[in-house]
mmCIF file of C-alpha atoms in Angstrom:
data_model
loop_
_atom_site.group_PDB
_atom_site.id
_atom_site.type_symbol
_atom_site.label_atom_id
_atom_site.label_comp_id
_atom_site.label_asym_id
_atom_site.label_seq_id
_atom_site.Cartn_x
_atom_site.Cartn_y
_atom_site.Cartn_z
ATOM 1 C CA MET A 1 18.654 -19.026 16.109
ATOM 2 C CA ILE A 2 16.128 -18.025 18.686
ATOM 3 C CA TYR A 3 14.975 -14.449 18.371
ATOM 4 C CA THR A 4 14.733 -12.527 21.677
ATOM 5 C CA GLY A 5 13.148 -9.344 22.646
ATOM 6 C CA ALA A 6 16.422 -7.628 21.677
ATOM 7 C CA SER A 7 16.064 -8.812 18.077
ATOM 8 C CA ILE A 8 12.490 -7.461 17.964
ATOM 9 C CA ARG A 9 13.719 -4.079 19.324
ATOM 10 C CA GLU A 10 16.487 -4.074 16.679
ATOM 11 C CA LEU A 11 13.832 -4.566 14.002
ATOM 12 C CA GLN A 12 11.682 -1.827 15.440
ATOM 13 C CA LEU A 13 14.639 0.578 15.524
ATOM 14 C CA ALA A 14 15.484 -0.330 11.959
ATOM 15 C CA ARG A 15 11.868 0.478 10.897
ATOM 16 C CA GLY A 16 12.111 3.832 12.797
ATOM 17 C CA LEU A 17 15.376 4.603 10.921
ATOM 18 C CA ILE A 18 13.656 3.829 7.637
ATOM 19 C CA THR A 19 10.709 6.149 8.545
ATOM 20 C CA LEU A 20 13.161 8.848 9.576
ATOM 21 C CA ARG A 21 14.844 8.485 6.171
ATOM 22 C CA TRP A 22 11.569 8.733 4.377
ATOM 23 C CA THR A 23 10.851 11.903 6.305
ATOM 24 C CA SER A 24 14.293 13.422 5.692
ATOM 25 C CA ILE A 25 14.438 12.888 1.896
ATOM 26 C CA PRO A 26 11.601 15.366 1.085
ATOM 27 C CA LEU A 27 12.834 17.800 3.763
ATOM 28 C CA LEU A 28 16.367 17.822 2.235
ATOM 29 C CA PHE A 29 14.897 18.224 -1.257
ATOM 30 C CA GLY A 30 12.538 21.006 -0.186
ATOM 31 C CA PHE A 31 15.121 22.873 1.850
ATOM 32 C CA SER A 32 17.536 22.862 -1.091
ATOM 33 C CA LEU A 33 14.829 24.244 -3.379
ATOM 34 C CA PHE A 34 13.996 26.847 -0.703
ATOM 35 C CA CYS A 35 17.641 27.893 -0.535
ATOM 36 C CA LEU A 36 17.896 28.227 -4.291
ATOM 37 C CA ASP A 37 14.626 30.067 -4.969
ATOM 38 C CA PHE A 38 13.953 32.237 -1.953
ATOM 39 C CA LEU A 39 17.339 32.792 -0.319
ATOM 40 C CA ASN A 40 19.115 33.173 -3.700
ATOM 41 C CA LEU A 41 21.965 30.880 -2.698
ATOM 42 C CA SER A 42 24.025 29.621 -5.628
ATOM 43 C CA PHE A 43 24.929 25.947 -5.747
ATOM 44 C CA LYS A 44 24.312 23.135 -8.139
ATOM 45 C CA PHE A 45 21.030 21.354 -7.561
ATOM 46 C CA GLU A 46 21.986 18.103 -9.354
ATOM 47 C CA PRO A 47 24.114 16.578 -6.580
ATOM 48 C CA ILE A 48 21.255 17.102 -4.040
ATOM 49 C CA TYR A 49 18.778 15.584 -6.515
ATOM 50 C CA LEU A 50 21.015 12.533 -7.048
ATOM 51 C CA LEU A 51 21.622 12.223 -3.257
ATOM 52 C CA CYS A 52 17.859 12.225 -2.658
ATOM 53 C CA CYS A 53 17.302 9.623 -5.408
ATOM 54 C CA ALA A 54 20.088 7.376 -4.048
ATOM 55 C CA LEU A 55 18.725 7.638 -0.534
ATOM 56 C CA ALA A 56 15.255 6.773 -1.774
ATOM 57 C CA ILE A 57 16.438 3.741 -3.769
ATOM 58 C CA PHE A 58 18.308 2.363 -0.765
ATOM 59 C CA ASN A 59 15.344 3.185 1.475
ATOM 60 C CA VAL A 60 13.048 1.059 -0.752
ATOM 61 C CA TYR A 61 15.569 -1.789 -0.485
ATOM 62 C CA PHE A 62 15.838 -1.499 3.294
ATOM 63 C CA THR A 63 12.060 -1.278 3.604
ATOM 64 C CA VAL A 64 11.669 -4.605 1.779
ATOM 65 C CA HIS A 65 14.613 -6.154 3.556
ATOM 66 C CA VAL A 66 13.272 -5.302 7.037
ATOM 67 C CA SER A 67 9.847 -6.727 6.157
ATOM 68 C CA LEU A 68 11.506 -9.847 4.951
ATOM 69 C CA LEU A 69 13.555 -10.012 8.140
ATOM 70 C CA SER A 70 10.351 -9.902 10.143
ATOM 71 C CA ARG A 71 8.949 -12.752 7.957
ATOM 72 C CA GLN A 72 12.208 -14.699 8.613
ATOM 73 C CA MET A 73 11.540 -14.363 12.333
ATOM 74 C CA ALA A 74 8.152 -16.003 11.818
ATOM 75 C CA LEU A 75 9.563 -19.038 10.009
ATOM 76 C CA ASN A 76 9.245 -22.214 12.158
ATOM 77 C CA SER A 77 11.125 -24.813 10.174
ATOM 78 C CA GLY A 78 13.527 -22.709 8.248
ATOM 79 C CA MET A 79 14.879 -23.998 4.929
ATOM 80 C CA SER A 80 12.460 -26.887 4.646
ATOM 81 C CA THR A 81 9.486 -24.585 4.829
ATOM 82 C CA LEU A 82 11.002 -22.282 2.259
ATOM 83 C CA LYS A 83 11.778 -25.177 -0.134
ATOM 84 C CA ARG A 84 8.182 -26.375 0.071
ATOM 85 C CA GLY A 85 7.004 -22.845 -0.489
ATOM 86 C CA LEU A 86 9.356 -22.418 -3.475
ATOM 87 C CA VAL A 87 8.013 -25.624 -5.160
ATOM 88 C CA ARG A 88 4.424 -24.566 -4.463
ATOM 89 C CA ILE A 89 5.071 -21.133 -5.851
ATOM 90 C CA ALA A 90 6.769 -22.490 -8.935
ATOM 91 C CA PHE A 91 3.899 -24.774 -9.930
ATOM 92 C CA GLU A 92 1.035 -22.463 -8.926
ATOM 93 C CA PRO A 93 0.970 -20.548 -12.263
ATOM 94 C CA MET A 94 0.607 -23.776 -14.255
ATOM 95 C CA SER A 95 -2.604 -24.659 -12.430
ATOM 96 C CA ILE A 96 -3.938 -21.110 -12.893
ATOM 97 C CA ILE A 97 -3.102 -21.280 -16.602
ATOM 98 C CA ARG A 98 -4.968 -24.627 -16.857
ATOM 99 C CA LYS A 99 -8.000 -23.193 -15.069
ATOM 100 C CA LYS A 100 -8.222 -19.742 -16.668
ATOM 101 C CA GLY A 101 -6.456 -20.343 -19.978
ATOM 102 C CA VAL A 102 -4.819 -17.264 -21.493
ATOM 103 C CA LEU A 103 -5.957 -15.006 -18.642
ATOM 104 C CA GLY A 104 -3.812 -17.111 -16.373
ATOM 105 C CA ILE A 105 -0.703 -15.650 -17.957
ATOM 106 C CA ILE A 106 -1.352 -12.485 -15.997
ATOM 107 C CA ALA A 107 -0.304 -14.404 -12.858
ATOM 108 C CA ILE A 108 3.213 -14.909 -14.112
ATOM 109 C CA PRO A 109 4.691 -11.497 -12.955
ATOM 110 C CA LYS A 110 3.229 -12.006 -9.536
ATOM 111 C CA THR A 111 4.731 -15.453 -9.407
ATOM 112 C CA VAL A 112 8.172 -14.150 -10.440
ATOM 113 C CA ILE A 113 8.059 -11.679 -7.546
ATOM 114 C CA LYS A 114 7.082 -14.370 -5.132
ATOM 115 C CA LEU A 115 9.941 -16.588 -6.403
ATOM 116 C CA ILE A 116 12.421 -13.721 -5.872
ATOM 117 C CA VAL A 117 11.112 -13.094 -2.366
ATOM 118 C CA CYS A 118 11.352 -16.779 -1.534
ATOM 119 C CA MET A 119 14.878 -17.069 -2.817
ATOM 120 C CA TYR A 120 15.914 -13.956 -0.892
ATOM 121 C CA LEU A 121 14.472 -15.441 2.274
ATOM 122 C CA MET A 122 16.382 -18.583 1.536
ATOM 123 C CA LEU A 123 19.582 -16.541 1.249
ATOM 124 C CA LEU A 124 18.803 -14.804 4.520
ATOM 125 C CA GLU A 125 18.165 -18.116 6.212
ATOM 126 C CA ALA A 126 21.420 -19.608 4.845
ATOM 127 C CA MET A 127 23.394 -16.651 6.089
ATOM 128 C CA LYS A 128 21.734 -16.580 9.488
ATOM 129 C CA ASP A 129 24.703 -18.131 11.410
ATOM 130 C CA VAL A 130 27.501 -16.232 9.622
ATOM 131 C CA PRO A 131 29.449 -14.248 12.338
ATOM 132 C CA PHE A 132 29.361 -10.868 10.610
ATOM 133 C CA ASN A 133 26.348 -10.771 8.343
ATOM 134 C CA PRO A 134 25.442 -7.261 7.301
ATOM 135 C CA PHE A 135 21.921 -8.456 6.349
ATOM 136 C CA SER A 136 21.094 -9.967 9.758
ATOM 137 C CA ILE A 137 18.796 -8.469 12.369
ATOM 138 C CA LYS A 138 21.726 -7.692 14.691
ATOM 139 C CA ASN A 139 23.552 -5.592 12.081
ATOM 140 C CA ILE A 140 20.760 -4.031 10.005
ATOM 141 C CA ILE A 141 20.983 -0.662 11.702
ATOM 142 C CA LYS A 142 24.795 -0.583 11.292
ATOM 143 C CA THR A 143 24.402 -1.496 7.641
ATOM 144 C CA GLN A 144 21.836 1.293 7.094
ATOM 145 C CA ILE A 145 24.057 3.906 8.696
ATOM 146 C CA VAL A 146 27.102 2.821 6.747
ATOM 147 C CA VAL A 147 25.169 3.006 3.473
ATOM 148 C CA ASP A 148 23.775 6.407 4.388
ATOM 149 C CA LEU A 149 27.223 7.772 5.195
ATOM 150 C CA ALA A 150 28.798 6.298 2.151
ATOM 151 C CA ILE A 151 26.140 7.859 -0.117
ATOM 152 C CA ILE A 152 26.414 11.210 1.549
ATOM 153 C CA LEU A 153 30.212 11.255 1.435
ATOM 154 C CA LEU A 154 30.374 10.157 -2.222
#
């Protein structure tokens, strides 16, 4: 798949939507506290707190996902590059442990995160040509809006 300027614009719009969501979460939280304390409105605060937490959790996911989509756009060879990277990442901690001894064990959590990211990129690359892929660059904004509406309506 060749990425055009439209794909880059979609990615920029998705980043803008993520930024807007990061801005709206504290505003929603603060406005509800303002209404409870200063305007003496009576409503339960827990649903708003849960809504803000759910929006924040999904926003963290979409932040990571969009950054991985931009990395996917930078891949030249696709799956073969990812497979080589996966093998390199998998054997990297062994060489660090050999060099540094017990202190090399500290590198294992970092390696696990790199392995998860590489496998997620492999999943994105494998699903790249699926007609309706909610994780693709074309549909990322639609997916974000559907998730936001589903959270708010539930």
